[in-house]
């Protein structure tokens, strides 16, 4: 008899991970955000939007990196005037970003945009209980069939909510979002995506969790003002992983200072690590320690180079020690547990052969080719450019391993 | 009246963040792990331990980077023989890492180590219900007054638990840890720290959460086989932030393939982002977008360079736009909201002066000096090398900001 309550363990879920939070679907161009659709990766240009050449060039670079939706700022009439030309030359949905001036929102909606992002807290006239300016934008978006992101930001919350809650805390942010959702709903408009951003990880995590308890609109997740990599990527992962593991988040943007292209890889890395969108080979390498018996760094580098750009949701473990090696290697789709110049190759948890150290990379690549030929369905499901992508493909019941 | 249940918001905590999970204190050399002591940052050498020069050199580099505890592998008698010489030349507690051979554990405990790490799953003789080998190690550690980490790893779980639960899932890992805790307790030994590692983020998060529900022993947290940066750091942040935000985790190691020194910065970044250990200036920079009205990258780069190495838990926001600028700048200890060649300087939420763009860095550095002179207590508390460090210094009630 244990002094611990083992019944808690016996009743605990064995396959970890929460289901995706149920949200309604919102169509953005030819993509659908929310529901069971893949968490969409987006970014934002840094060019002057009216500079069509520069903006299109940056969007093409983002598309190349895997960006699935792109946002451009529209502060002036000439920026709105450029939207049609930009839209005609890019392959992904175009989002216009509006601040302060509701007239710019109305102007932008005359152009072929796929979504509009506004922060109602800075669009409305102060102390207007009718929210007339916001209503005008909602009505026009509705008549044009264009969805809207209501982008609440801790830094620009309405004064009455700051006073009610004392400071821009998570419940104040959520009440702000719900307030504008209700105004929009009163206009019969439901094509809404919500963000609740803060530069404070704890505030953002709590705001998204609270919102998900109260509403079923899809969410755009991100940490504002994260700064420069590498800290900004670590901070974004720290802030978004707790949300994603709770099943929350339908579209993601990583805010980095500087070139937006690295935002895309960072977003996919976070989705990969949280298994919300497994696209790449997951290479598991043993942490280095004095136990290392083969040149693991060289093997990993060569393997990474040969697998670079391959969109295969396969889990490969390369372990250079005999300690955790056999167990961990068996947990992967393909594994090597190596030591003393030899490698044991595992496939789906079963040892299939032994090879010399110099042949390890080649043996693993042969296994990858075999896995690829046997998993066409999985691979197609992991790499759609349209809705329907499956999530968490890496997750499966694992074989029993020895102690 | 709202259609939403706003009472949930009105009753929600306003200051986000969970309290630290209550754990017992375990002394490791001159440091205390658990309780309200700072989450300690550790790493592991990659040298042959018997090579004293190489090992000491690596430990000194780790200490320089801020490493607070160091682990060395002890696979052979000559490695155990080097422990005394290593211990005499380093300034931080020394942990010996033992695998497979309980006799090596007994040998290592003859030397002046501050903690021993074993994986009972690979120390015990298979099918020995008395756990005799593990007991021998516990008895010797007890007689020598040395604490122990029980390091459970999903890759090397006991066969009976894999059979009971079907595969190496979180409850199986936790039951393994509790089994050995009970054996140790039956010997009157309680100087225990526990780790529950997996290369799968979802498995690790769930295992640590389950364990914290059942036991009050401090935990060593980490994600095994995370691989190479930058993905390995993102994966570690994604796996450890959910645990840290739940208040779990008393000592942390980030496993990176290659040189261990970068593990230290990665660990502090994760603790900083989750506000479990705020040591550095937190520089908040606006994400770039077309709204950018000053050369923010240049300002941030200069500021980072001038603040480099400064251990001040101060939150500085530098925002190059007039949109989120004023609100966000007021949330920080020191802030600049800039646009059109001018910057508004904020101190504790109040605008204190306006400067030209070229004078922004200088103005911020003057504010930093002022903040430093007024916050000696906070600064001392954030940078102890001994127990007693406060957590979450960045957290305070924020002023009301305008919408």
Short mmCIF file of N, CA and C in Angstrom, two decimals, chain A residues 2-5 8-10 14 16 44 46 73 97 99-100 153-157 159 162 164-167 169-171 174-175 182 185 199-202 213-214 225 228 231 233-235 238 241-242 255-258 269-270 272-275 280 282 284-291 297 304 319 322-324 327-328 331 395 398 400-403, chain B residues 2-5 8-10 14 16 44 46 73 97 99-100 153-157 159 162 164-167 169-171 174-175 182 185 199-202 213-214 225 228 231 233-235 238 241 245 255-258 269-270 272-275 280 282 284-291 296-297 304 319 322-324 327-328 331 395 398 400-403:
data_model
loop_
_atom_site.label_atom_id
_atom_site.label_comp_id
_atom_site.label_asym_id
_atom_site.label_seq_id
_atom_site.Cartn_x
_atom_site.Cartn_y
_atom_site.Cartn_z
N UNK A 2 0.58 2.13 -0.91
CA UNK A 2 1.34 3.37 -0.98
C UNK A 2 0.71 4.41 -0.06
N UNK A 3 1.56 5.28 0.52
CA UNK A 3 1.00 6.38 1.28
C UNK A 3 0.45 7.46 0.34
N UNK A 4 0.77 7.35 -0.94
CA UNK A 4 0.28 8.31 -1.92
C UNK A 4 -1.03 7.81 -2.53
N UNK A 5 -1.82 8.75 -3.00
CA UNK A 5 -3.10 8.39 -3.60
C UNK A 5 -2.91 8.00 -5.07
N UNK A 8 -5.35 8.60 -8.19
CA UNK A 8 -5.27 9.79 -9.05
C UNK A 8 -4.50 9.47 -10.33
N UNK A 9 -3.44 8.68 -10.17
CA UNK A 9 -2.64 8.31 -11.35
C UNK A 9 -3.39 7.34 -12.24
N UNK A 10 -4.06 6.39 -11.59
CA UNK A 10 -4.75 5.37 -12.38
C UNK A 10 -5.89 5.97 -13.19
N UNK A 14 -3.86 9.04 -20.04
CA UNK A 14 -2.53 8.50 -20.36
C UNK A 14 -1.92 9.24 -21.54
N UNK A 16 -1.29 12.53 -23.02
CA UNK A 16 -1.42 13.90 -22.52
C UNK A 16 -1.90 14.85 -23.61
N UNK A 44 3.37 40.54 -40.24
CA UNK A 44 3.01 41.90 -40.62
C UNK A 44 4.19 42.57 -41.32
N UNK A 46 6.73 45.60 -42.63
CA UNK A 46 7.30 46.80 -41.99
C UNK A 46 7.49 47.93 -43.01
N UNK A 73 -0.22 47.83 -42.44
CA UNK A 73 -0.80 48.97 -41.72
C UNK A 73 -1.38 49.97 -42.72
N UNK A 97 -4.62 46.86 -41.13
CA UNK A 97 -4.48 47.18 -39.71
C UNK A 97 -4.78 48.66 -39.50
N UNK A 99 -5.64 51.99 -36.90
CA UNK A 99 -5.57 52.55 -35.55
C UNK A 99 -6.12 53.96 -35.54
N UNK A 100 -6.78 54.30 -34.47
CA UNK A 100 -7.26 55.66 -34.19
C UNK A 100 -8.40 56.14 -35.09
N UNK A 153 -5.58 45.51 -26.43
CA UNK A 153 -4.19 45.58 -26.01
C UNK A 153 -4.14 46.20 -24.61
N UNK A 154 -3.41 45.53 -23.72
CA UNK A 154 -3.32 46.03 -22.34
C UNK A 154 -2.88 47.50 -22.29
N UNK A 155 -2.12 47.91 -23.31
CA UNK A 155 -1.59 49.27 -23.31
C UNK A 155 -2.57 50.34 -23.72
N UNK A 156 -3.72 49.95 -24.22
CA UNK A 156 -4.66 50.98 -24.70
C UNK A 156 -6.10 50.60 -24.35
N UNK A 157 -6.28 50.28 -23.09
CA UNK A 157 -7.59 49.87 -22.61
C UNK A 157 -8.44 51.11 -22.28
N UNK A 159 -10.65 53.80 -20.43
CA UNK A 159 -10.49 54.37 -19.10
C UNK A 159 -11.47 53.77 -18.07
N UNK A 162 -10.24 50.43 -16.90
CA UNK A 162 -9.07 50.59 -16.02
C UNK A 162 -9.53 51.03 -14.63
N UNK A 164 -12.59 50.51 -13.31
CA UNK A 164 -13.36 49.43 -12.68
C UNK A 164 -12.44 48.37 -12.05
N UNK A 165 -11.39 48.01 -12.79
CA UNK A 165 -10.52 46.92 -12.32
C UNK A 165 -9.24 47.41 -11.66
N UNK A 166 -9.02 48.74 -11.69
CA UNK A 166 -7.84 49.28 -11.02
C UNK A 166 -6.64 49.46 -11.91
N UNK A 167 -6.46 48.58 -12.89
CA UNK A 167 -5.34 48.67 -13.84
C UNK A 167 -5.62 47.71 -14.99
N UNK A 169 -5.69 44.79 -16.22
CA UNK A 169 -5.46 43.40 -15.85
C UNK A 169 -6.25 42.47 -16.79
N UNK A 170 -6.00 41.16 -16.71
CA UNK A 170 -6.68 40.24 -17.64
C UNK A 170 -8.21 40.37 -17.66
N UNK A 171 -8.90 40.40 -16.51
CA UNK A 171 -10.36 40.52 -16.63
C UNK A 171 -10.81 41.82 -17.29
N UNK A 174 -10.51 41.26 -21.01
CA UNK A 174 -11.57 40.38 -21.52
C UNK A 174 -12.90 41.12 -21.56
N UNK A 175 -13.19 41.91 -20.53
CA UNK A 175 -14.45 42.66 -20.56
C UNK A 175 -14.48 43.63 -21.74
N UNK A 182 -20.33 42.31 -28.19
CA UNK A 182 -21.78 42.50 -28.06
C UNK A 182 -22.30 43.61 -28.96
N UNK A 185 -22.39 42.00 -32.32
CA UNK A 185 -23.51 41.05 -32.40
C UNK A 185 -24.85 41.78 -32.53
N UNK A 199 2.50 42.82 -23.26
CA UNK A 199 3.92 42.49 -23.31
C UNK A 199 4.30 41.67 -22.08
N UNK A 200 3.34 41.48 -21.18
CA UNK A 200 3.56 40.70 -19.95
C UNK A 200 2.99 39.31 -20.16
N UNK A 201 3.86 38.31 -20.16
CA UNK A 201 3.47 36.93 -20.41
C UNK A 201 2.33 36.48 -19.49
N UNK A 202 2.42 36.80 -18.21
CA UNK A 202 1.41 36.35 -17.25
C UNK A 202 0.04 36.96 -17.55
N UNK A 213 -13.02 30.81 -21.50
CA UNK A 213 -14.09 30.33 -20.62
C UNK A 213 -15.42 30.97 -20.95
N UNK A 214 -15.38 32.12 -21.59
CA UNK A 214 -16.60 32.90 -21.77
C UNK A 214 -17.12 32.96 -23.19
N UNK A 225 5.40 43.44 -28.24
CA UNK A 225 6.68 44.03 -27.87
C UNK A 225 7.64 43.02 -27.26
N UNK A 228 13.85 41.62 -29.39
CA UNK A 228 14.73 41.00 -30.37
C UNK A 228 14.99 39.53 -30.04
N UNK A 231 15.90 36.40 -27.10
CA UNK A 231 14.99 36.50 -25.95
C UNK A 231 13.53 36.61 -26.38
N UNK A 233 12.00 35.35 -28.87
CA UNK A 233 11.42 34.06 -29.27
C UNK A 233 11.14 33.22 -28.02
N UNK A 234 12.10 33.23 -27.07
CA UNK A 234 11.91 32.50 -25.82
C UNK A 234 10.68 33.05 -25.08
N UNK A 235 10.56 34.38 -25.03
CA UNK A 235 9.44 34.99 -24.33
C UNK A 235 8.11 34.63 -25.02
N UNK A 238 7.35 31.08 -24.22
CA UNK A 238 6.92 30.98 -22.82
C UNK A 238 5.49 31.49 -22.64
N UNK A 241 2.99 28.92 -25.37
CA UNK A 241 2.87 27.48 -25.13
C UNK A 241 1.81 27.15 -24.08
N UNK A 242 1.74 27.90 -22.96
CA UNK A 242 0.70 27.56 -21.99
C UNK A 242 -0.71 27.69 -22.57
N UNK A 255 5.77 38.51 -32.61
CA UNK A 255 6.25 39.87 -32.88
C UNK A 255 7.74 39.97 -32.59
N UNK A 256 8.54 40.17 -33.63
CA UNK A 256 9.97 40.37 -33.43
C UNK A 256 10.36 41.74 -33.94
N UNK A 257 11.29 42.35 -33.26
CA UNK A 257 11.81 43.64 -33.72
C UNK A 257 12.70 43.38 -34.93
N UNK A 258 12.45 44.08 -36.03
CA UNK A 258 13.30 43.93 -37.21
C UNK A 258 12.57 43.21 -38.33
N UNK A 269 8.05 26.80 -35.00
CA UNK A 269 8.77 26.09 -33.94
C UNK A 269 7.89 25.93 -32.70
N UNK A 270 7.17 26.98 -32.34
CA UNK A 270 6.31 26.92 -31.15
C UNK A 270 5.16 25.94 -31.38
N UNK A 272 5.25 23.40 -33.41
CA UNK A 272 5.85 22.06 -33.46
C UNK A 272 6.10 21.54 -32.03
N UNK A 273 6.69 22.38 -31.20
CA UNK A 273 7.05 21.95 -29.84
C UNK A 273 5.80 21.62 -29.02
N UNK A 274 4.73 22.38 -29.24
CA UNK A 274 3.49 22.14 -28.49
C UNK A 274 2.61 21.11 -29.19
N UNK A 275 3.10 20.59 -30.32
CA UNK A 275 2.40 19.57 -31.10
C UNK A 275 1.04 20.02 -31.60
N UNK A 280 7.40 19.23 -39.42
CA UNK A 280 8.78 18.89 -39.76
C UNK A 280 9.19 17.59 -39.10
N UNK A 282 10.80 15.70 -36.42
CA UNK A 282 11.19 16.08 -35.06
C UNK A 282 12.43 15.27 -34.76
N UNK A 284 15.19 14.25 -32.35
CA UNK A 284 15.48 14.22 -30.94
C UNK A 284 16.93 13.80 -30.76
N UNK A 285 17.70 14.67 -30.09
CA UNK A 285 19.11 14.35 -29.90
C UNK A 285 19.41 14.30 -28.41
N UNK A 286 20.25 13.39 -28.01
CA UNK A 286 20.64 13.27 -26.61
C UNK A 286 21.37 14.55 -26.17
N UNK A 287 21.07 15.07 -24.97
CA UNK A 287 21.87 16.20 -24.51
C UNK A 287 23.30 15.70 -24.32
N UNK A 288 24.23 16.54 -24.62
CA UNK A 288 25.61 16.10 -24.45
C UNK A 288 25.93 15.91 -22.98
N UNK A 289 26.71 14.96 -22.70
CA UNK A 289 27.24 14.77 -21.35
C UNK A 289 28.44 13.86 -21.50
N UNK A 290 29.13 13.64 -20.43
CA UNK A 290 30.32 12.81 -20.50
C UNK A 290 30.03 11.39 -20.97
N UNK A 291 28.74 11.06 -21.05
CA UNK A 291 28.37 9.72 -21.47
C UNK A 291 28.46 9.52 -22.98
N UNK A 297 27.10 15.39 -32.63
CA UNK A 297 26.91 16.69 -33.27
C UNK A 297 27.06 16.60 -34.78
N UNK A 304 20.31 16.97 -40.25
CA UNK A 304 19.50 18.18 -40.39
C UNK A 304 19.63 18.75 -41.78
N UNK A 319 20.44 8.99 -30.48
CA UNK A 319 20.95 9.07 -29.13
C UNK A 319 22.32 8.45 -29.06
N UNK A 322 24.27 4.85 -24.26
CA UNK A 322 23.57 3.59 -24.01
C UNK A 322 22.67 3.70 -22.78
N UNK A 323 22.55 4.92 -22.21
CA UNK A 323 21.77 5.06 -20.98
C UNK A 323 20.29 5.20 -21.29
N UNK A 324 19.91 6.35 -21.84
CA UNK A 324 18.51 6.52 -22.21
C UNK A 324 18.25 6.05 -23.63
N UNK A 327 15.52 3.07 -24.78
CA UNK A 327 14.15 3.46 -24.44
C UNK A 327 13.65 4.59 -25.30
N UNK A 328 14.42 5.68 -25.35
CA UNK A 328 14.01 6.85 -26.12
C UNK A 328 13.92 6.56 -27.62
N UNK A 331 10.74 5.14 -28.68
CA UNK A 331 9.55 5.99 -28.66
C UNK A 331 9.34 6.73 -29.96
N UNK A 395 1.57 12.23 -32.09
CA UNK A 395 1.03 11.55 -30.91
C UNK A 395 0.46 10.19 -31.28
N UNK A 398 2.36 4.48 -27.55
CA UNK A 398 3.74 4.03 -27.72
C UNK A 398 3.89 2.59 -27.25
N UNK A 400 5.48 -0.69 -25.36
CA UNK A 400 6.08 -0.93 -24.05
C UNK A 400 7.60 -0.97 -24.21
N UNK A 401 8.29 -0.24 -23.36
CA UNK A 401 9.75 -0.30 -23.42
C UNK A 401 10.30 -0.89 -22.13
N UNK A 402 11.45 -1.42 -22.23
CA UNK A 402 12.06 -2.08 -21.07
C UNK A 402 12.61 -1.05 -20.08
N UNK A 403 12.71 -1.43 -18.84
CA UNK A 403 13.22 -0.53 -17.80
C UNK A 403 14.73 -0.45 -17.82
N UNK B 2 -25.05 42.30 -19.97
CA UNK B 2 -24.28 41.54 -20.95
C UNK B 2 -24.83 40.14 -21.08
N UNK B 3 -24.76 39.57 -22.29
CA UNK B 3 -25.14 38.15 -22.42
C UNK B 3 -24.03 37.27 -21.85
N UNK B 4 -22.88 37.85 -21.57
CA UNK B 4 -21.77 37.07 -21.02
C UNK B 4 -21.80 37.14 -19.49
N UNK B 5 -21.25 36.15 -18.87
CA UNK B 5 -21.23 36.09 -17.41
C UNK B 5 -20.05 36.92 -16.88
N UNK B 8 -17.76 36.26 -13.62
CA UNK B 8 -16.51 35.48 -13.68
C UNK B 8 -15.30 36.42 -13.74
N UNK B 9 -15.46 37.50 -14.49
CA UNK B 9 -14.36 38.47 -14.61
C UNK B 9 -14.18 39.26 -13.32
N UNK B 10 -15.34 39.63 -12.75
CA UNK B 10 -15.24 40.46 -11.54
C UNK B 10 -14.61 39.68 -10.39
N UNK B 14 -6.85 39.75 -10.21
CA UNK B 14 -6.41 40.85 -11.07
C UNK B 14 -4.92 40.78 -11.34
N UNK B 16 -2.13 38.57 -12.20
CA UNK B 16 -2.05 37.19 -12.67
C UNK B 16 -0.86 36.45 -12.07
N UNK B 44 25.44 20.77 -16.96
CA UNK B 44 26.21 19.53 -16.85
C UNK B 44 27.42 19.61 -17.77
N UNK B 46 30.51 18.35 -20.27
CA UNK B 46 30.60 17.36 -21.35
C UNK B 46 31.99 16.74 -21.42
N UNK B 73 29.30 13.57 -14.90
CA UNK B 73 28.98 12.15 -15.00
C UNK B 73 30.09 11.31 -14.35
N UNK B 97 26.54 12.28 -11.32
CA UNK B 97 25.48 11.67 -12.11
C UNK B 97 25.82 10.20 -12.35
N UNK B 99 24.66 6.22 -13.54
CA UNK B 99 23.74 5.39 -14.31
C UNK B 99 24.15 3.93 -14.23
N UNK B 100 23.14 3.06 -14.19
CA UNK B 100 23.33 1.62 -14.25
C UNK B 100 23.98 1.00 -13.03
N UNK B 153 12.96 9.01 -16.10
CA UNK B 153 13.00 9.38 -17.50
C UNK B 153 12.06 8.48 -18.29
N UNK B 154 11.22 9.11 -19.13
CA UNK B 154 10.24 8.34 -19.90
C UNK B 154 10.91 7.23 -20.70
N UNK B 155 12.18 7.45 -21.06
CA UNK B 155 12.87 6.48 -21.90
C UNK B 155 13.40 5.27 -21.16
N UNK B 156 13.35 5.28 -19.85
CA UNK B 156 13.91 4.14 -19.11
C UNK B 156 13.05 3.79 -17.91
N UNK B 157 11.77 3.65 -18.17
CA UNK B 157 10.82 3.34 -17.10
C UNK B 157 10.81 1.83 -16.83
N UNK B 159 9.67 -1.93 -16.40
CA UNK B 159 8.77 -2.71 -17.24
C UNK B 159 7.37 -2.87 -16.63
N UNK B 162 5.34 0.20 -17.29
CA UNK B 162 4.97 0.30 -18.70
C UNK B 162 3.81 -0.66 -18.99
N UNK B 164 1.59 -1.80 -16.72
CA UNK B 164 0.39 -1.35 -16.02
C UNK B 164 -0.32 -0.24 -16.78
N UNK B 165 0.47 0.71 -17.30
CA UNK B 165 -0.14 1.89 -17.95
C UNK B 165 -0.16 1.79 -19.48
N UNK B 166 0.46 0.73 -20.01
CA UNK B 166 0.43 0.55 -21.46
C UNK B 166 1.63 1.13 -22.18
N UNK B 167 2.18 2.25 -21.69
CA UNK B 167 3.35 2.88 -22.31
C UNK B 167 3.89 3.92 -21.33
N UNK B 169 3.77 6.78 -20.00
CA UNK B 169 2.92 7.98 -19.96
C UNK B 169 3.14 8.72 -18.64
N UNK B 170 2.62 9.95 -18.51
CA UNK B 170 2.86 10.73 -17.30
C UNK B 170 2.49 10.00 -15.99
N UNK B 171 1.33 9.39 -15.86
CA UNK B 171 1.07 8.73 -14.56
C UNK B 171 2.05 7.59 -14.26
N UNK B 174 5.14 9.21 -12.85
CA UNK B 174 4.92 9.70 -11.48
C UNK B 174 4.88 8.52 -10.51
N UNK B 175 4.24 7.43 -10.90
CA UNK B 175 4.21 6.28 -10.00
C UNK B 175 5.62 5.75 -9.76
N UNK B 182 9.05 6.33 -1.66
CA UNK B 182 8.61 5.54 -0.51
C UNK B 182 9.70 4.62 0.02
N UNK B 185 11.95 6.91 1.91
CA UNK B 185 11.32 7.32 3.18
C UNK B 185 11.36 6.18 4.20
N UNK B 199 11.35 13.74 -23.71
CA UNK B 199 11.66 14.61 -24.84
C UNK B 199 10.36 15.14 -25.45
N UNK B 200 9.24 14.66 -24.93
CA UNK B 200 7.92 15.09 -25.41
C UNK B 200 7.37 16.13 -24.44
N UNK B 201 7.21 17.36 -24.94
CA UNK B 201 6.76 18.47 -24.11
C UNK B 201 5.45 18.15 -23.37
N UNK B 202 4.51 17.55 -24.06
CA UNK B 202 3.21 17.29 -23.45
C UNK B 202 3.33 16.29 -22.31
N UNK B 213 0.62 17.45 -7.62
CA UNK B 213 -0.64 17.21 -6.91
C UNK B 213 -0.47 16.20 -5.79
N UNK B 214 0.58 15.38 -5.87
CA UNK B 214 0.70 14.26 -4.95
C UNK B 214 1.81 14.39 -3.93
N UNK B 225 16.75 15.76 -24.38
CA UNK B 225 17.02 15.64 -25.80
C UNK B 225 16.34 16.73 -26.62
N UNK B 228 19.39 21.03 -30.78
CA UNK B 228 20.23 22.21 -30.99
C UNK B 228 19.41 23.49 -30.95
N UNK B 231 15.85 25.81 -32.08
CA UNK B 231 14.63 25.04 -31.77
C UNK B 231 14.64 24.47 -30.36
N UNK B 233 15.87 25.63 -27.66
CA UNK B 233 15.53 26.63 -26.65
C UNK B 233 14.02 26.91 -26.69
N UNK B 234 13.49 27.03 -27.90
CA UNK B 234 12.04 27.24 -28.05
C UNK B 234 11.28 26.07 -27.44
N UNK B 235 11.74 24.86 -27.72
CA UNK B 235 11.08 23.66 -27.19
C UNK B 235 11.15 23.63 -25.67
N UNK B 238 8.80 26.20 -24.34
CA UNK B 238 7.42 25.73 -24.52
C UNK B 238 7.07 24.66 -23.48
N UNK B 241 7.72 26.64 -19.48
CA UNK B 241 6.89 27.79 -19.07
C UNK B 241 5.54 27.35 -18.48
N UNK B 245 4.76 28.58 -14.79
CA UNK B 245 3.61 29.45 -14.54
C UNK B 245 2.64 28.81 -13.54
N UNK B 255 18.65 21.40 -21.58
CA UNK B 255 19.57 20.48 -22.26
C UNK B 255 19.77 20.91 -23.70
N UNK B 256 20.97 21.33 -24.03
CA UNK B 256 21.28 21.68 -25.42
C UNK B 256 22.39 20.78 -25.92
N UNK B 257 22.32 20.43 -27.17
CA UNK B 257 23.38 19.65 -27.79
C UNK B 257 24.58 20.57 -28.00
N UNK B 258 25.75 20.14 -27.54
CA UNK B 258 26.97 20.94 -27.74
C UNK B 258 27.43 21.59 -26.45
N UNK B 269 16.66 33.20 -19.39
CA UNK B 269 15.64 33.82 -20.26
C UNK B 269 14.25 33.25 -19.96
N UNK B 270 14.18 31.95 -19.75
CA UNK B 270 12.87 31.33 -19.48
C UNK B 270 12.35 31.79 -18.12
N UNK B 272 13.11 34.60 -16.66
CA UNK B 272 12.78 36.03 -16.81
C UNK B 272 11.40 36.19 -17.46
N UNK B 273 11.18 35.46 -18.54
CA UNK B 273 9.92 35.61 -19.29
C UNK B 273 8.73 35.17 -18.44
N UNK B 274 8.92 34.13 -17.63
CA UNK B 274 7.83 33.63 -16.79
C UNK B 274 7.78 34.37 -15.45
N UNK B 275 8.70 35.33 -15.27
CA UNK B 275 8.76 36.16 -14.07
C UNK B 275 9.00 35.34 -12.79
N UNK B 280 17.31 40.75 -14.98
CA UNK B 280 17.83 41.68 -15.97
C UNK B 280 16.84 42.79 -16.24
N UNK B 282 14.20 44.38 -18.22
CA UNK B 282 13.29 43.82 -19.22
C UNK B 282 13.02 44.94 -20.22
N UNK B 284 11.31 46.29 -23.31
CA UNK B 284 10.13 46.03 -24.13
C UNK B 284 10.22 46.94 -25.35
N UNK B 285 10.22 46.32 -26.53
CA UNK B 285 10.31 47.12 -27.74
C UNK B 285 9.08 46.86 -28.59
N UNK B 286 8.58 47.89 -29.22
CA UNK B 286 7.42 47.76 -30.10
C UNK B 286 7.77 46.83 -31.25
N UNK B 287 6.85 45.92 -31.64
CA UNK B 287 7.13 45.13 -32.83
C UNK B 287 7.17 46.10 -34.01
N UNK B 288 8.04 45.81 -34.92
CA UNK B 288 8.11 46.72 -36.07
C UNK B 288 6.85 46.60 -36.88
N UNK B 289 6.44 47.69 -37.43
CA UNK B 289 5.33 47.70 -38.38
C UNK B 289 5.43 49.02 -39.12
N UNK B 290 4.59 49.20 -40.10
CA UNK B 290 4.64 50.42 -40.89
C UNK B 290 4.39 51.66 -40.05
N UNK B 291 3.96 51.46 -38.80
CA UNK B 291 3.67 52.60 -37.94
C UNK B 291 4.94 53.22 -37.37
N UNK B 296 13.97 52.63 -34.13
CA UNK B 296 13.89 51.89 -32.88
C UNK B 296 15.00 50.86 -32.74
N UNK B 297 15.33 50.21 -33.85
CA UNK B 297 16.35 49.17 -33.78
C UNK B 297 17.68 49.73 -33.28
N UNK B 304 20.73 48.18 -25.29
CA UNK B 304 21.12 46.83 -24.88
C UNK B 304 22.60 46.78 -24.58
N UNK B 319 9.01 52.45 -27.19
CA UNK B 319 8.00 52.22 -28.19
C UNK B 319 8.07 53.30 -29.25
N UNK B 322 2.99 55.94 -31.91
CA UNK B 322 2.06 56.67 -31.06
C UNK B 322 0.79 55.87 -30.80
N UNK B 323 0.78 54.60 -31.27
CA UNK B 323 -0.45 53.83 -31.12
C UNK B 323 -0.53 53.18 -29.74
N UNK B 324 0.30 52.16 -29.51
CA UNK B 324 0.29 51.55 -28.19
C UNK B 324 1.27 52.25 -27.26
N UNK B 327 0.26 54.07 -23.58
CA UNK B 327 -0.25 53.10 -22.61
C UNK B 327 0.83 52.14 -22.15
N UNK B 328 1.52 51.52 -23.10
CA UNK B 328 2.55 50.53 -22.75
C UNK B 328 3.71 51.17 -21.99
N UNK B 331 3.16 51.39 -18.40
CA UNK B 331 3.16 50.16 -17.62
C UNK B 331 4.54 49.79 -17.10
N UNK B 395 6.42 42.46 -10.99
CA UNK B 395 4.98 42.52 -10.78
C UNK B 395 4.61 43.59 -9.75
N UNK B 398 -0.41 48.31 -11.38
CA UNK B 398 -0.08 49.30 -12.40
C UNK B 398 -1.02 50.50 -12.31
N UNK B 400 -3.52 53.51 -13.55
CA UNK B 400 -4.60 53.59 -14.53
C UNK B 400 -4.06 54.29 -15.78
N UNK B 401 -4.34 53.70 -16.93
CA UNK B 401 -3.89 54.36 -18.16
C UNK B 401 -5.11 54.74 -19.01
N UNK B 402 -4.94 55.70 -19.81
CA UNK B 402 -6.05 56.19 -20.62
C UNK B 402 -6.35 55.26 -21.78
N UNK B 403 -7.57 55.28 -22.25
CA UNK B 403 -7.97 54.41 -23.36
C UNK B 403 -7.52 54.99 -24.69
#
